[in-house]
Coordinates of C-alpha atoms in Angstrom, one line a residue:
M3 CA 68.0 29.1 -21.3
A4 CA 69.3 29.2 -18.1
S5 CA 65.6 29.2 -16.3
L6 CA 64.8 25.9 -18.4
L7 CA 68.2 24.4 -16.7
L8 CA 67.0 25.4 -13.7
L9 CA 63.5 24.0 -14.2
I10 CA 64.8 20.6 -15.4
F11 CA 67.5 20.6 -12.3
L12 CA 64.4 21.1 -10.0
L13 CA 62.3 18.0 -11.4
M14 CA 65.3 15.9 -11.2
I15 CA 65.6 17.2 -7.3
H16 CA 61.8 16.4 -6.7
R17 CA 62.4 12.6 -8.3
V18 CA 65.2 11.9 -6.3
S19 CA 63.1 12.6 -3.1
S20 CA 59.9 10.9 -4.3
A21 CA 61.7 8.0 -5.0
Y22 CA 62.0 7.3 -1.1
W23 CA 58.4 7.6 -0.5
S24 CA 56.1 4.2 -1.6
V25 CA 53.8 2.1 -0.6
S26 CA 52.9 -1.6 -2.1
Y27 CA 50.1 -3.8 -1.3
S28 CA 50.2 -7.4 -2.4
H29 CA 46.6 -7.3 -4.1
S30 CA 45.0 -4.4 -6.1
D31 CA 41.8 -5.8 -6.2
I32 CA 39.8 -8.5 -3.6
C33 CA 37.3 -9.8 -3.7
A34 CA 35.8 -11.3 -0.3
L35 CA 32.7 -13.2 0.5
K36 CA 29.9 -11.3 3.1
G37 CA 30.9 -12.1 6.9
S38 CA 34.3 -13.6 6.1
T39 CA 37.8 -11.5 7.5
V40 CA 39.6 -10.0 4.8
T41 CA 43.5 -9.1 5.6
I42 CA 45.4 -6.4 3.4
Y43 CA 48.9 -7.0 3.1
C44 CA 50.8 -3.5 2.9
T45 CA 54.4 -2.1 2.9
Y46 CA 55.7 1.4 3.0
T47 CA 59.0 3.1 2.6
Y48 CA 60.2 7.0 3.3
P49 CA 63.4 9.2 2.9
T50 CA 66.0 8.5 5.9
G51 CA 66.0 11.3 8.5
H52 CA 62.0 11.3 8.6
Q53 CA 60.4 10.6 11.6
I54 CA 56.9 9.0 11.2
Q55 CA 54.5 10.6 13.1
E56 CA 51.2 9.8 12.2
M57 CA 49.9 6.6 9.9
F58 CA 46.3 5.0 8.9
W59 CA 44.1 3.8 6.5
T60 CA 41.3 5.7 5.2
T61 CA 38.9 5.2 2.1
G62 CA 39.9 8.6 1.2
P63 CA 38.4 12.4 1.5
K64 CA 34.7 12.6 0.2
M65 CA 36.1 16.6 -0.7
H66 CA 39.2 18.1 -1.4
S67 CA 38.5 20.2 1.6
E68 CA 37.8 18.0 3.5
K69 CA 40.3 15.9 6.1
T70 CA 41.3 12.8 5.2
P71 CA 39.5 10.4 7.5
D72 CA 41.0 7.6 10.0
L73 CA 38.8 4.5 9.9
S74 CA 40.3 3.5 13.5
E75 CA 38.2 6.2 14.4
D76 CA 35.1 5.4 12.7
P77 CA 32.7 3.7 14.5
E78 CA 31.7 1.3 11.8
Y79 CA 35.0 0.2 11.5
S80 CA 36.5 0.8 15.0
Q81 CA 35.7 -2.7 16.2
R82 CA 36.5 -4.6 13.4
L83 CA 39.2 -3.1 12.0
Q84 CA 42.9 -4.5 13.4
Y85 CA 46.3 -2.9 12.3
L86 CA 48.7 -5.2 12.3
G87 CA 51.8 -3.1 11.0
D88 CA 54.1 -1.3 12.7
K89 CA 56.6 2.2 12.5
Q90 CA 58.9 0.9 10.4
N91 CA 57.7 -0.4 6.6
N92 CA 54.7 -2.9 7.5
C93 CA 51.1 -1.2 7.1
T94 CA 49.0 -4.5 6.8
I95 CA 45.2 -4.6 8.5
R96 CA 42.6 -7.2 9.1
L97 CA 39.0 -6.3 8.5
S98 CA 36.5 -8.5 9.9
H99 CA 32.7 -9.5 9.5
V100 CA 32.9 -7.5 6.3
T101 CA 29.6 -6.5 4.3
Q102 CA 28.8 -5.2 1.4
K103 CA 28.8 -1.6 3.1
D104 CA 32.6 -2.5 3.0
S105 CA 33.3 -2.3 -0.7
H106 CA 35.0 0.8 -1.3
M107 CA 38.8 1.7 -2.0
Y108 CA 41.3 1.7 0.6
Y109 CA 44.4 3.3 1.2
F110 CA 47.4 3.7 3.6
R111 CA 48.3 7.4 4.3
F112 CA 51.1 8.1 6.8
I113 CA 53.1 11.6 8.1
T114 CA 55.8 12.1 8.8
D115 CA 57.9 15.4 10.8
I116 CA 58.2 16.7 7.6
D117 CA 56.1 15.5 5.1
K118 CA 53.0 13.1 4.3
W119 CA 52.3 10.3 1.9
T120 CA 49.2 8.3 0.6
G121 CA 49.4 5.0 -1.1
Y122 CA 47.6 5.6 -4.8
P123 CA 46.0 4.0 -6.2
G124 CA 45.3 2.2 -3.3
V125 CA 43.2 -1.5 -2.9
N126 CA 39.6 -2.0 -4.3
L127 CA 37.7 -4.5 -2.0
T128 CA 34.7 -5.9 -3.1
V129 CA 32.1 -8.0 -0.8
T130 CA 30.0 -10.6 -2.8
D131 CA 27.6 -13.1 -1.5
L132 CA 27.4 -16.4 -2.7
Q133 CA 24.6 -18.1 -5.3
V134 CA 23.7 -21.3 -6.9
D135 CA 23.2 -21.8 -10.3
S136 CA 20.8 -24.4 -11.0
P137 CA 18.2 -25.9 -13.3
E138 CA 14.6 -25.5 -11.8
T139 CA 13.7 -29.1 -12.8
V140 CA 15.4 -32.0 -14.0
N141 CA 13.7 -35.4 -14.7
E142 CA 14.5 -38.7 -12.7
G143 CA 17.3 -40.8 -13.9
D144 CA 19.1 -37.5 -15.5
S145 CA 22.4 -35.9 -14.5
V146 CA 22.3 -32.2 -12.9
R147 CA 25.3 -30.0 -12.3
L148 CA 24.8 -26.9 -9.4
T149 CA 27.5 -24.5 -9.6
C150 CA 28.4 -22.2 -6.9
K151 CA 29.1 -18.7 -8.1
S152 CA 29.9 -15.4 -7.0
S153 CA 30.1 -11.9 -8.4
C154 CA 33.6 -11.5 -8.4
A155 CA 36.7 -13.9 -8.3
L156 CA 37.4 -14.9 -4.7
T157 CA 40.6 -13.7 -4.0
D158 CA 41.6 -16.4 -1.5
R159 CA 41.1 -20.3 -2.9
A160 CA 38.1 -22.1 -1.6
T161 CA 36.5 -25.1 -0.9
F162 CA 33.1 -25.5 -1.0
I163 CA 30.4 -27.3 1.0
W164 CA 27.1 -28.2 -0.5
Y165 CA 23.7 -28.1 1.7
R166 CA 20.4 -29.5 0.7
N167 CA 17.4 -28.1 2.9
A168 CA 19.7 -27.3 5.5
Q169 CA 21.1 -30.4 5.8
P170 CA 25.0 -30.4 4.9
L171 CA 26.1 -33.0 2.5
T172 CA 29.4 -34.0 3.9
E173 CA 29.9 -36.2 0.8
R174 CA 29.6 -33.2 -1.4
R175 CA 32.9 -31.3 -1.4
D176 CA 34.0 -29.6 -4.8
R177 CA 37.3 -27.7 -5.2
N178 CA 35.7 -26.5 -8.5
N179 CA 32.6 -25.0 -7.0
Q180 CA 30.2 -27.3 -8.8
L181 CA 28.1 -30.2 -7.6
L182 CA 27.1 -33.2 -9.9
L183 CA 24.5 -35.2 -9.1
Q184 CA 24.0 -38.3 -11.4
S185 CA 21.3 -40.4 -12.2
V186 CA 18.9 -37.6 -10.0
R187 CA 16.3 -39.6 -7.9
R188 CA 13.1 -37.8 -6.5
E189 CA 15.0 -37.6 -2.9
D190 CA 17.4 -35.3 -4.4
A191 CA 14.5 -32.7 -5.2
G192 CA 15.0 -29.3 -2.2
R193 CA 16.9 -26.2 -1.8
Y194 CA 20.4 -26.0 -2.2
S195 CA 22.7 -24.2 -1.0
C196 CA 26.4 -23.6 -0.4
A197 CA 29.7 -22.2 1.7
L198 CA 33.1 -21.9 2.0
Q199 CA 34.8 -24.2 4.0
G200 CA 35.5 -22.8 7.7
H201 CA 32.6 -20.3 7.2
K202 CA 29.0 -21.1 9.0
L203 CA 27.4 -18.8 6.6
T204 CA 25.9 -20.4 3.3
S205 CA 24.8 -18.4 0.1
A206 CA 22.0 -16.1 0.5
F207 CA 20.5 -16.8 -3.2
S208 CA 19.5 -20.5 -2.8
A209 CA 17.8 -22.8 -5.8
Y210 CA 15.6 -25.2 -5.4
L211 CA 15.7 -28.4 -7.8
S212 CA 12.6 -30.4 -8.7
V213 CA 12.8 -33.7 -9.8
M214 CA 10.2 -34.6 -12.3
Y215 CA 8.6 -38.2 -12.1
P216 CA 6.0 -40.4 -13.4
P217 CA 2.8 -41.5 -11.1
K218 CA 3.7 -43.9 -8.7
H219 CA 1.6 -45.7 -5.6
T220 CA -1.4 -44.9 -7.6
F221 CA -4.4 -46.2 -5.2
V222 CA -8.1 -46.1 -4.5
A223 CA -9.5 -44.5 -1.4
V224 CA -13.6 -45.6 -0.8
S225 CA -15.8 -43.0 1.7
P226 CA -17.4 -44.3 3.5
C227 CA -15.1 -47.2 3.7
C228 CA -17.1 -50.2 5.4
E229 CA -20.6 -51.3 4.8
L230 CA -22.4 -49.9 1.5
V231 CA -26.2 -50.5 1.9
E232 CA -28.9 -49.5 -1.2
G233 CA -29.8 -46.2 -1.5
N234 CA -26.5 -44.6 0.2
S235 CA -23.7 -42.7 -1.4
V236 CA -20.4 -43.8 -2.2
T237 CA -17.1 -41.8 -3.3
L238 CA -13.9 -42.8 -4.4
S239 CA -10.9 -40.9 -5.2
C240 CA -7.8 -41.4 -7.4
N241 CA -4.2 -40.9 -5.3
C242 CA -0.5 -40.7 -6.3
D243 CA 2.8 -39.8 -5.9
S244 CA 4.0 -37.7 -8.9
Y245 CA 5.7 -34.7 -9.8
P246 CA 4.2 -32.2 -11.4
P247 CA 0.9 -33.7 -9.5
A248 CA -1.4 -35.9 -11.8
L249 CA -4.3 -33.9 -13.3
N250 CA -5.9 -36.6 -15.8
F251 CA -7.5 -39.9 -13.8
S252 CA -9.7 -42.3 -15.4
W253 CA -12.1 -44.8 -13.9
F254 CA -12.9 -48.3 -14.2
K255 CA -15.6 -50.9 -13.1
G256 CA -14.2 -54.2 -14.4
G257 CA -12.5 -53.4 -18.0
T258 CA -15.6 -51.0 -18.9
F259 CA -14.3 -47.4 -18.5
V260 CA -16.9 -45.4 -16.1
G261 CA -16.0 -42.1 -15.5
S262 CA -12.8 -39.4 -15.3
G263 CA -11.6 -36.9 -12.5
R264 CA -9.7 -37.7 -9.5
I265 CA -13.3 -38.1 -7.9
Y266 CA -15.5 -40.3 -8.4
S267 CA -19.0 -40.5 -6.9
I268 CA -22.0 -42.8 -6.8
S269 CA -25.2 -41.6 -5.6
K270 CA -28.3 -44.2 -4.7
I271 CA -26.2 -46.9 -5.2
S272 CA -27.6 -50.3 -5.8
S273 CA -26.5 -53.9 -6.2
N274 CA -26.1 -53.4 -9.8
H275 CA -23.0 -51.2 -8.7
S276 CA -21.3 -54.1 -6.8
G277 CA -17.8 -55.1 -8.4
E278 CA -14.2 -53.9 -8.9
Y279 CA -13.3 -50.5 -9.8
K280 CA -9.3 -48.8 -10.3
C281 CA -8.3 -45.6 -11.3
K282 CA -5.6 -45.0 -13.8
S283 CA -3.7 -41.4 -13.3
V284 CA -1.8 -39.9 -16.1
T285 CA 1.1 -37.2 -16.7
E286 CA 3.8 -35.9 -19.1
H287 CA 6.1 -38.5 -17.9
G288 CA 3.9 -41.5 -17.4
E289 CA 0.5 -43.4 -16.0
A290 CA -0.1 -45.5 -13.7
Y291 CA -3.1 -48.0 -12.4
S292 CA -4.1 -48.8 -9.0
D293 CA -4.8 -51.8 -7.4
A294 CA -8.5 -52.9 -7.6
V295 CA -11.0 -52.4 -4.9
N296 CA -14.3 -54.1 -4.5
L297 CA -17.3 -52.8 -3.9
N298 CA -19.9 -54.9 -2.3
V299 CA -23.4 -53.3 -1.8
M300 CA -25.9 -54.9 0.7
C301 CA -29.9 -54.6 0.1
V302 CA -32.1 -52.7 2.6
G303 CA -33.1 -55.3 5.2
C304 CA -30.1 -57.7 4.6
P305 CA -28.4 -56.8 7.6
V306 CA -31.3 -58.0 9.7
I307 CA -31.5 -61.3 7.6
L308 CA -28.2 -62.0 8.0
Y309 CA -28.0 -61.5 11.6
I310 CA -31.0 -63.9 12.2
F311 CA -29.3 -66.6 9.9
I312 CA -26.2 -66.2 12.0
G313 CA -28.4 -66.5 15.2
V314 CA -30.1 -69.3 14.0
F315 CA -26.7 -71.1 12.6
I316 CA -24.8 -70.5 16.1
G317 CA -28.0 -71.6 18.0
A318 CA -28.4 -75.3 15.7
A319 CA -24.5 -75.7 16.2
V320 CA -24.7 -75.2 20.2
V321 CA -27.9 -77.6 20.6
I322 CA -25.8 -80.5 18.4
M323 CA -22.9 -79.7 20.4
V324 CA -25.0 -80.4 23.5
V325 CA -26.7 -83.5 21.8
L326 CA -23.6 -85.1 20.9
I327 CA -21.8 -84.4 24.3
W328 CA -25.0 -85.5 25.9
V329 CA -24.7 -88.9 23.6
K330 CA -21.3 -89.5 24.4
K331 CA -21.8 -89.2 28.1
R332 CA -24.6 -91.7 27.9
K333 CA -22.8 -93.7 26.3
D334 CA -19.4 -93.8 28.6
A335 CA -21.9 -94.4 31.5
Q336 CA -23.2 -97.3 29.7
E337 CA -19.8 -99.0 29.0
S338 CA -18.7 -98.3 32.2
Q339 CA -21.7 -100.0 34.5
M340 CA -21.3 -102.8 31.6
N341 CA -17.7 -102.9 33.2
L342 CA -18.8 -102.9 36.5
S343 CA -21.7 -105.8 36.2
R344 CA -19.1 -108.6 34.1
P345 CA -17.7 -110.1 37.1
H346 CA -21.1 -110.9 38.5
H347 CA -22.5 -112.0 35.5
N348 CA -19.6 -114.3 35.4
I349 CA -20.4 -115.9 38.7
F350 CA -24.1 -116.1 38.0
Q351 CA -23.3 -117.5 34.5
M352 CA -20.8 -120.6 36.6
S353 CA -23.9 -121.1 38.8
D354 CA -26.3 -121.4 36.3
V355 CA -24.4 -123.9 34.2
K356 CA -23.8 -126.0 37.6
M357 CA -27.8 -126.1 38.3
M358 CA -28.4 -127.0 34.7
D359 CA -25.9 -130.0 35.0
T360 CA -27.5 -131.6 38.4
V361 CA -31.1 -130.8 37.0
Y362 CA -29.9 -132.7 34.0
E363 CA -28.5 -135.6 36.1
N364 CA -31.6 -135.6 38.2
E365 CA -33.9 -135.9 35.0
M366 CA -31.7 -139.0 33.5
A367 CA -32.0 -140.4 36.5
K368 CA -35.8 -140.5 36.8
Q369 CA -35.7 -141.8 32.6
D370 CA -33.4 -144.5 33.6
E371 CA -35.7 -145.6 37.0
E372 CA -39.2 -145.1 34.5
E373 CA -37.6 -146.9 32.0
K374 CA -37.0 -150.2 34.7
R375 CA -40.7 -149.6 35.6
H376 CA -41.8 -150.1 32.3
T377 CA -39.4 -152.9 31.7
G378 CA -40.5 -155.0 34.8
V379 CA -44.5 -154.6 34.6
S380 CA -43.9 -155.6 30.7
A381 CA -42.2 -158.9 32.1
K382 CA -44.9 -159.4 34.3
M383 CA -47.6 -158.9 32.0
N384 CA -45.7 -161.4 29.5
Q385 CA -45.8 -163.9 31.9
S386 CA -48.8 -163.1 33.4
K387 CA -50.0 -164.1 29.9
A388 CA -48.3 -167.2 30.0
Y389 CA -50.1 -168.1 32.9
H390 CA -53.4 -167.1 31.3
N391 CA -52.7 -168.8 28.4
I392 CA -52.3 -172.1 30.6
Y393 CA -54.7 -171.7 32.7
Q394 CA -57.1 -170.9 29.9
T395 CA -56.1 -173.9 27.9
S396 CA -57.0 -176.1 31.3
D397 CA -60.0 -173.9 31.6
E398 CA -58.7 -173.2 35.2
K399 CA -58.8 -169.4 36.7
L400 CA -55.3 -168.3 37.8
P401 CA -54.8 -167.7 41.6
E402 CA -55.7 -164.8 42.8
S403 CA -52.1 -163.9 44.2
V404 CA -50.7 -163.7 40.4
Y405 CA -53.5 -161.8 39.5
E406 CA -52.9 -159.0 42.3
D407 CA -49.3 -159.3 41.7
V408 CA -49.6 -158.3 37.9
T409 CA -52.2 -155.6 39.0
M410 CA -50.3 -154.1 41.5
T411 CA -47.4 -154.2 39.3

């Protein structure tokens, strides 16, 4: 009975003394992002009358026989571990640039001149990396939600920043670690990653988002692209922008189906192949037609004939132009000469008029004089007839003087 009472007394003494030894941590579990800095807040107490001789943080002995390691002396931690506490009751530390290797249980241990104490159960540190959870494909026009997550819940409240193809989406910040893309466009396709605001490192596990859309911008490429001569070969290729890439192609001449496949080749082309060609590209998301291209096949020797015709046409045009220029110059010269000779012509015309007037006047004078002479002769002849009649009646001859006068007249 006495021994039992003694045991109870010793246990009571131990409980009272141990009540003064304690280590308290702000968090028993800490989740930190790889590359970040972790602060572990800690306080401790010890019995009055004790003197602190040594204190440090440790991950615990690997074996019971080994000495408890001091992390400040460990090369893996010495440059990254900073003690922020004191020798009174603060035992806070800061660990920077954490990696997955730093995922351990951490304890604070201190030693006095009388006893020593380790703060069990300690703090469990988990170092994680961010990863993006996203669907692999989405149709153009749909909405999609991307999530930035980690293997554990981050202890510190975080604001996330999103990146597409390593370029920050400054307008995309979400405190709820999600990115919502509404009415997805083809430009939204790319590799997405996330990061915590204030941290340079992005998620190690990014996600590629593929946007599915039907064929667009379908067109036909012709090779050779220029002159098509009978007997040669020509290749037509159908091209389009789509995702996934189009694998089904059809070819049409006018409205008639002529072939399939992305490449349509014609060997030994002839004038019968001339016409308009177009292609159709088809995917599971839609189809599209190209614009028509015109194939104009030239016969053999046609280029030479064409060149001759062009040469003849140009030569004829030059000749006609030269003739027109010569005719115009000649006409201009004649008009100029006529303008220069017109004053002299007027002068000559006036002098001719005057001359004609003089001649006319002279002629009229001659006619008057002639008429006078004829009148005088007639009178004398009448007079002589009268005398003749007289003399004839009297059977006498006319005097010679009268006869001579009549004759002279």
